Short mmCIF file of C-alpha atoms and ligand atoms in Angstrom, two decimals:
data_model
loop_
_atom_site.label_atom_id
_atom_site.label_comp_id
_atom_site.label_asym_id
_atom_site.label_seq_id
_atom_site.Cartn_x
_atom_site.Cartn_y
_atom_site.Cartn_z
CA UNK P 1 -28.39 2.17 30.67
CA UNK P 2 -25.37 4.66 31.07
CA UNK P 3 -22.76 5.88 28.39
CA UNK P 4 -19.63 7.83 28.79
CA UNK P 5 -16.98 9.28 26.56
CA UNK P 6 -13.63 9.76 27.64
CA UNK P 7 -11.10 11.11 25.46
CA UNK P 8 -7.73 10.41 23.67
CA UNK P 9 -4.95 11.45 25.77
CA UNK P 10 -1.28 12.98 24.36
CA UNK P 11 0.55 11.71 27.42
CA UNK P 12 4.48 12.30 28.52
CA UNK P 13 4.16 16.04 26.16
CA UNK P 14 8.06 15.71 25.55
CA UNK P 15 9.45 16.62 28.54
CA UNK P 16 6.96 14.88 31.23
CA UNK P 17 7.95 10.92 31.23
CA UNK P 18 4.94 9.43 33.10
CA UNK P 19 4.21 13.01 34.79
CA UNK P 20 2.63 14.87 32.01
CA UNK P 21 -0.42 14.89 29.67
CA UNK P 22 -3.15 16.08 28.03
CA UNK P 23 -6.65 14.90 26.69
CA UNK P 24 -7.85 15.55 23.11
CA UNK P 25 -11.17 16.76 21.84
CA UNK P 26 -11.54 13.59 19.98
CA UNK P 27 -11.30 10.39 19.12
CA UNK P 28 -12.69 9.13 22.69
CA UNK P 29 -14.03 5.58 23.40
CA UNK P 30 -17.47 5.03 25.22
CA UNK P 31 -18.33 2.63 27.75
CA UNK P 32 -21.90 1.44 27.97
CA UNK P 33 -23.17 -0.22 31.60
CA UNK P 34 -26.42 -1.96 32.14
CA UNK P 35 -27.74 -4.27 34.55
CA UNK P 36 -26.65 -8.01 33.44
CA UNK P 37 -28.28 -11.42 33.82
CA UNK P 38 -26.40 -13.15 36.60
CA UNK P 39 -24.37 -11.72 39.30
CA UNK P 40 -20.67 -10.74 38.48
CA UNK P 41 -19.34 -8.88 35.62
CA UNK P 42 -19.93 -9.69 31.52
CA UNK P 43 -18.53 -7.70 28.85
CA UNK P 44 -21.57 -8.30 26.29
CA UNK P 45 -19.95 -6.42 23.48
CA UNK P 46 -17.24 -5.11 21.75
CA UNK P 47 -17.01 -2.53 18.79
CA UNK P 48 -14.00 -2.27 16.76
CA UNK P 49 -11.69 -3.73 19.51
CA UNK P 50 -10.18 -6.49 17.50
CA UNK P 51 -7.76 -8.52 19.93
CA UNK P 52 -9.00 -7.23 23.12
CA UNK P 53 -10.19 -9.76 25.72
CA UNK P 54 -13.94 -10.46 26.59
CA UNK P 55 -12.62 -11.24 30.03
CA UNK P 56 -13.26 -8.83 32.62
CA UNK P 57 -9.86 -10.17 34.18
CA UNK P 58 -7.99 -9.14 31.06
CA UNK P 59 -9.72 -6.25 29.70
CA UNK P 60 -8.78 -3.06 30.83
CA UNK P 61 -12.07 -1.56 31.17
CA UNK P 62 -13.10 -5.05 32.63
CA UNK P 63 -10.21 -4.52 35.43
CA UNK P 64 -11.81 -0.98 36.41
CA UNK P 65 -15.28 -1.85 37.23
CA UNK P 66 -13.87 -5.02 38.93
CA UNK P 67 -11.63 -3.16 41.69
CA UNK P 68 -14.30 -0.46 41.37
CA UNK P 69 -17.26 -3.21 42.42
CA UNK P 70 -14.69 -5.05 44.88
CA UNK P 71 -13.94 -1.07 46.58
CA UNK P 72 -17.74 -0.50 46.95
CA UNK P 73 -18.17 -4.01 48.75
CA UNK P 74 -20.84 -5.04 45.47
CA UNK P 75 -18.73 -7.82 43.87
CA UNK P 76 -21.79 -9.58 43.33
CA UNK P 77 -23.72 -7.11 41.39
CA UNK P 78 -24.91 -7.69 37.75
CA UNK P 79 -22.75 -5.53 35.61
CA UNK P 80 -23.21 -5.71 31.55
CA UNK P 81 -20.42 -3.53 30.20
CA UNK P 82 -20.34 -2.29 26.26
CA UNK P 83 -17.24 -1.44 24.70
CA UNK P 84 -17.39 1.02 22.07
CA UNK P 85 -13.71 1.65 21.08
CA UNK P 86 -13.46 4.51 18.54
CA UNK P 87 -9.90 4.79 18.66
CA UNK P 88 -7.09 2.53 16.99
CA UNK P 89 -4.87 1.07 20.04
CA UNK P 90 -1.13 0.26 20.25
CA UNK P 91 -0.94 3.86 19.14
CA UNK P 92 0.39 5.82 21.65
CA UNK P 93 -2.65 8.16 22.39
CA UNK P 94 -4.51 6.16 25.49
CA UNK P 95 -6.98 3.28 24.17
CA UNK P 96 -6.86 1.65 27.49
CA UNK P 97 -6.80 4.26 29.65
CA UNK P 98 -9.93 5.84 27.68
CA UNK P 99 -11.67 2.46 28.33
CA UNK P 100 -11.02 2.12 31.73
CA UNK P 101 -11.47 5.55 32.28
CA UNK P 102 -15.12 5.72 30.45
CA UNK P 103 -16.05 2.66 32.25
CA UNK P 104 -15.85 4.12 35.78
CA UNK P 105 -17.55 7.35 35.03
CA UNK P 106 -20.69 4.76 33.43
CA UNK P 107 -20.34 2.47 36.44
CA UNK P 108 -20.60 5.26 38.98
CA UNK P 109 -23.57 6.84 36.94
CA UNK P 110 -25.15 3.64 37.08
CA UNK P 111 -25.13 2.79 40.62
CA UNK P 112 -25.24 6.24 41.56
CA UNK P 113 -22.50 5.73 43.85
CA UNK P 114 -21.26 9.97 43.13
CA UNK P 115 -17.83 9.02 43.84
CA UNK P 116 -15.85 12.05 42.37
CA UNK P 117 -13.66 11.91 39.54
CA UNK P 118 -10.75 12.31 41.62
CA UNK P 119 -12.33 9.27 43.72
CA UNK P 120 -12.70 7.03 40.57
CA UNK P 121 -8.76 7.54 39.27
CA UNK P 122 -7.27 4.45 41.21
CA UNK P 123 -9.95 1.56 39.81
CA UNK P 124 -9.28 3.52 35.73
CA UNK P 125 -5.52 3.53 37.15
CA UNK P 126 -5.82 -0.53 37.93
CA UNK P 127 -7.46 -1.04 34.48
CA UNK P 128 -4.99 0.74 32.89
CA UNK P 129 -2.07 -1.14 34.47
CA UNK P 130 -3.16 -4.28 32.80
CA UNK P 131 -2.28 -2.78 29.05
CA UNK P 132 0.78 -0.91 29.88
CA UNK P 133 2.12 -3.05 32.49
CA UNK P 134 3.17 -0.15 34.56
CA UNK P 135 1.85 2.22 36.99
CA UNK P 136 1.74 5.35 35.52
CA UNK P 137 -1.36 8.42 35.39
CA UNK P 138 -0.31 10.31 32.37
CA UNK P 139 -3.21 9.11 30.11
CA UNK P 140 -5.59 8.43 32.71
CA UNK P 141 -5.71 11.33 34.66
CA UNK P 142 -5.72 13.94 31.82
CA UNK P 143 -8.66 11.28 30.28
CA UNK P 144 -10.71 12.30 33.26
CA UNK P 145 -9.88 15.11 34.30
CA UNK P 146 -9.34 17.47 31.42
CA UNK P 147 -6.78 20.07 30.85
CA UNK P 148 -2.83 20.10 30.93
CA UNK P 149 -2.34 17.43 34.05
CA UNK P 150 1.26 17.46 35.32
CA UNK P 151 1.71 14.46 37.72
CA UNK P 152 4.28 15.37 40.88
CA UNK P 153 3.75 11.59 42.29
CA UNK P 154 2.16 9.08 40.28
CA UNK P 155 1.80 6.17 43.59
CA UNK P 156 -0.43 8.50 45.65
CA UNK P 157 -2.41 10.51 41.75
CA UNK P 158 -1.01 13.66 43.49
CA UNK P 159 -1.56 16.11 40.52
CA UNK P 160 -2.43 19.81 39.60
CA UNK P 161 -4.44 20.86 36.66
CA UNK P 162 -1.83 23.24 34.92
CA UNK P 163 -3.28 26.59 33.35
CA UNK P 164 -3.52 26.30 29.55
CA UNK P 165 -2.91 29.69 27.45
CA UNK P 166 -5.61 31.28 25.33
CA UNK P 167 -4.45 29.68 21.50
CA UNK P 168 -2.57 26.77 22.36
CA UNK P 169 -3.61 23.99 19.89
CA UNK P 170 -2.26 20.57 19.32
CA UNK P 171 -2.12 18.09 16.33
CA UNK P 172 -1.74 14.35 16.87
CA UNK P 173 -0.96 12.56 13.57
CA UNK P 174 -1.19 8.74 14.25
CA UNK P 175 1.19 7.08 11.27
CA UNK P 176 0.23 3.76 9.96
CA UNK P 177 2.21 1.60 12.78
CA UNK P 178 1.17 -0.06 15.78
CA UNK P 179 3.40 -0.35 19.09
CA UNK P 180 2.29 -1.59 22.66
CA UNK P 181 3.28 0.44 25.36
CA UNK P 182 5.02 -2.68 27.03
CA UNK P 183 7.29 -3.08 24.24
CA UNK P 184 8.34 0.63 23.94
CA UNK P 185 8.69 0.95 27.53
CA UNK P 186 10.96 -2.18 27.38
CA UNK P 187 13.57 -0.96 24.84
CA UNK P 188 14.31 2.09 27.40
CA UNK P 189 17.47 2.53 29.66
CA UNK P 190 16.75 3.00 33.42
CA UNK P 191 19.43 5.08 33.89
CA UNK P 192 20.01 8.89 32.70
CA UNK P 193 22.81 11.39 32.72
CA UNK P 194 23.23 14.28 35.37
CA UNK P 195 23.51 16.60 32.37
CA UNK P 196 20.59 15.02 30.91
CA UNK P 197 18.02 15.32 34.68
CA UNK P 198 19.33 18.94 34.22
CA UNK P 199 18.02 19.35 30.91
CA UNK P 200 15.17 17.84 31.08
CA UNK P 201 14.32 19.42 34.47
CA UNK P 202 15.12 22.96 33.35
CA UNK P 203 12.72 22.36 30.42
CA UNK P 204 9.70 20.35 32.24
CA UNK P 205 9.73 23.42 35.02
CA UNK P 206 10.15 26.56 32.72
CA UNK P 207 7.20 24.20 30.41
CA UNK P 208 5.21 24.70 33.36
CA UNK P 209 5.77 28.68 33.82
CA UNK P 210 5.99 29.16 30.35
CA UNK P 211 1.98 28.05 30.53
CA UNK P 212 1.14 30.17 33.14
CA UNK P 213 2.95 33.37 31.32
CA UNK P 214 1.15 32.55 27.72
CA UNK P 215 4.85 32.44 26.61
CA UNK P 216 4.50 30.74 23.63
CA UNK P 217 8.69 31.10 22.90
CA UNK P 218 9.62 29.57 25.85
CA UNK P 219 6.59 27.05 25.26
CA UNK P 220 8.61 26.15 21.84
CA UNK P 221 12.50 25.99 23.94
CA UNK P 222 11.06 23.77 26.51
CA UNK P 223 9.76 21.43 24.12
CA UNK P 224 12.80 19.07 23.79
CA UNK P 225 13.09 15.69 24.95
CA UNK P 226 16.55 14.82 25.42
CA UNK P 227 15.79 11.46 27.11
CA UNK P 228 12.80 9.59 25.44
CA UNK P 229 12.37 10.64 22.35
CA UNK P 230 15.83 9.83 21.07
CA UNK P 231 15.44 6.54 22.45
CA UNK P 232 11.96 5.61 20.54
CA UNK P 233 12.29 7.81 17.48
CA UNK P 234 13.26 5.26 15.76
CA UNK P 235 10.53 2.70 15.83
CA UNK P 236 8.18 5.09 14.21
CA UNK P 237 8.15 5.65 10.42
CA UNK P 238 9.67 9.15 8.87
CA UNK P 239 9.27 10.61 12.54
CA UNK P 240 12.71 12.86 11.82
CA UNK P 241 11.32 13.39 8.43
CA UNK P 242 7.58 14.46 9.96
CA UNK P 243 9.36 16.77 12.54
CA UNK P 244 11.89 18.79 10.67
CA UNK P 245 8.58 19.28 8.37
CA UNK P 246 6.37 20.28 11.46
CA UNK P 247 9.00 22.52 12.89
CA UNK P 248 9.74 24.35 9.65
CA UNK P 249 5.71 24.86 9.61
CA UNK P 250 6.20 27.00 12.98
CA UNK P 251 5.14 23.91 15.88
CA UNK P 252 6.23 25.19 18.90
CA UNK P 253 6.96 21.57 19.66
CA UNK P 254 7.02 17.93 17.87
CA UNK P 255 7.26 14.64 19.68
CA UNK P 256 6.27 11.46 20.42
CA UNK P 257 2.76 10.92 21.72
CA UNK P 258 2.76 8.66 24.87
CA UNK P 259 4.76 5.54 23.47
CA UNK P 260 4.12 6.27 20.03
CA UNK P 261 3.95 5.70 17.08
CA UNK P 262 1.81 9.15 17.17
CA UNK P 263 3.17 12.15 17.31
CA UNK P 264 1.76 15.44 18.14
CA UNK P 265 2.87 19.19 17.59
CA UNK P 266 1.87 22.33 19.58
CA UNK P 267 1.05 25.18 18.16
CA UNK P 268 -0.16 28.85 18.63
CA UNK P 269 -2.61 28.77 15.77
CA UNK P 270 -4.78 27.32 13.34
CA UNK P 271 -2.90 28.03 11.10
CA UNK P 272 0.15 26.29 11.38
CA UNK P 273 -1.81 23.51 12.20
CA UNK P 274 -3.32 23.03 8.94
CA UNK P 275 -0.35 23.33 7.46
CA UNK P 276 1.89 20.63 9.49
CA UNK P 277 -1.92 17.95 9.09
CA UNK P 278 -1.24 18.84 4.78
CA UNK P 279 2.14 17.92 4.96
CA UNK P 280 2.01 15.01 7.55
CA UNK P 281 -0.89 13.50 4.90
CA UNK P 282 1.59 14.40 2.05
CA UNK P 283 4.90 12.50 4.00
CA UNK P 284 2.78 9.62 4.38
CA UNK P 285 0.73 9.22 1.19
CA UNK P 286 -2.33 6.93 0.75
CA UNK P 287 -3.29 3.40 1.92
CA UNK P 288 -4.04 0.60 -0.44
CA UNK P 289 -7.90 1.61 -0.31
CA UNK P 290 -6.61 5.50 -1.51
CA UNK P 291 -7.30 6.89 2.13
CA UNK P 292 -4.74 9.46 3.51
CA UNK P 293 -2.55 6.61 5.79
CA UNK P 294 -1.96 8.79 8.71
CA UNK P 295 -5.24 10.17 10.70
CA UNK P 296 -4.26 13.61 12.09
CA UNK P 297 -6.28 15.23 14.19
CA UNK P 298 -6.28 18.95 15.88
CA UNK P 299 -8.26 21.01 18.22
CA UNK P 300 -7.82 23.15 21.47
CA UNK P 301 -7.04 21.12 24.43
CA UNK P 302 -9.72 19.55 25.86
CA UNK P 303 -10.61 20.90 29.46
CA UNK P 304 -13.61 18.38 30.54
CA UNK P 305 -12.42 15.29 30.12
CA UNK P 306 -14.46 12.12 30.99
CA UNK P 307 -18.27 12.54 30.53
CA UNK P 308 -21.69 11.04 30.94
CA UNK P 309 -23.30 11.17 27.41
N1 HSE S 1 4.34 7.69 29.76
C1 HSE S 1 3.94 6.80 29.26
C2 HSE S 1 4.79 5.81 28.11
C3 HSE S 1 2.71 6.70 28.38
O1 HSE S 1 5.45 6.54 27.41
O2 HSE S 1 5.28 4.66 28.28
C4 HSE S 1 1.69 5.35 27.58
O3 HSE S 1 0.94 5.76 26.98
#
């Protein structure tokens, strides 16, 4: 039996809609692959995945495995999949991507196929697209490869792993809400104005340069999304209040993680992250069990991506 771990991801990174993302250190999904009892693929167990399909052709991990076996000419192979969800789905931290990525990494090891991470990407992408209803690698690629990923072209998965300056940290807030990526995409306008295009490309391109230069002030000026955030912010409880608080407390930038409702901040130090974490817990209060209603994660950017464990 082989077990793989694949991390949650923050995609878009404010100014790179569908073309930028980075993995978190935690949480992440685990997928276990073992020999099945009969030819074909079976999902035998899903932990904490209420509502997820056990039908491999409708499950992100299942589809990823089916596509990979088809590619290898091993569609009759007996494969048993167990999925351990360690993060809520519909929260904008790449839950479907994590399951798909963990599944192909585990299968690769189990079959001893020795495909590279780069070669595994299309199968994970096929799995993830079942959930998101679109083909964008801004969760799958960082989840697999680690680091801040910039995608030039989603169709061919042409991407670059960017330099991450020392000291850069993220903080991710999961508010008590759920939004499906497919729904959050369906509300977006198909068009942008020339003015928005100029601002967004200026910010995205300069963000890359500022990362390489370790210029935190410039990184901060770049993290301003004039296209997607204004269209989605209203879906997220207390988004504007949380953003204002985070910026006051020193965040370099604050925006929506993926399709929401999770939010992320980038910070230059732990002190600011800790203050923003405390502010988030205060703003979202307690749930009816007396626990913090918002979950908060912070760390430095995960440089490794998916692993066999
Ligand atoms: N770039 C995608 C979106 C990510 O924002 O719709 C979804 O996780």
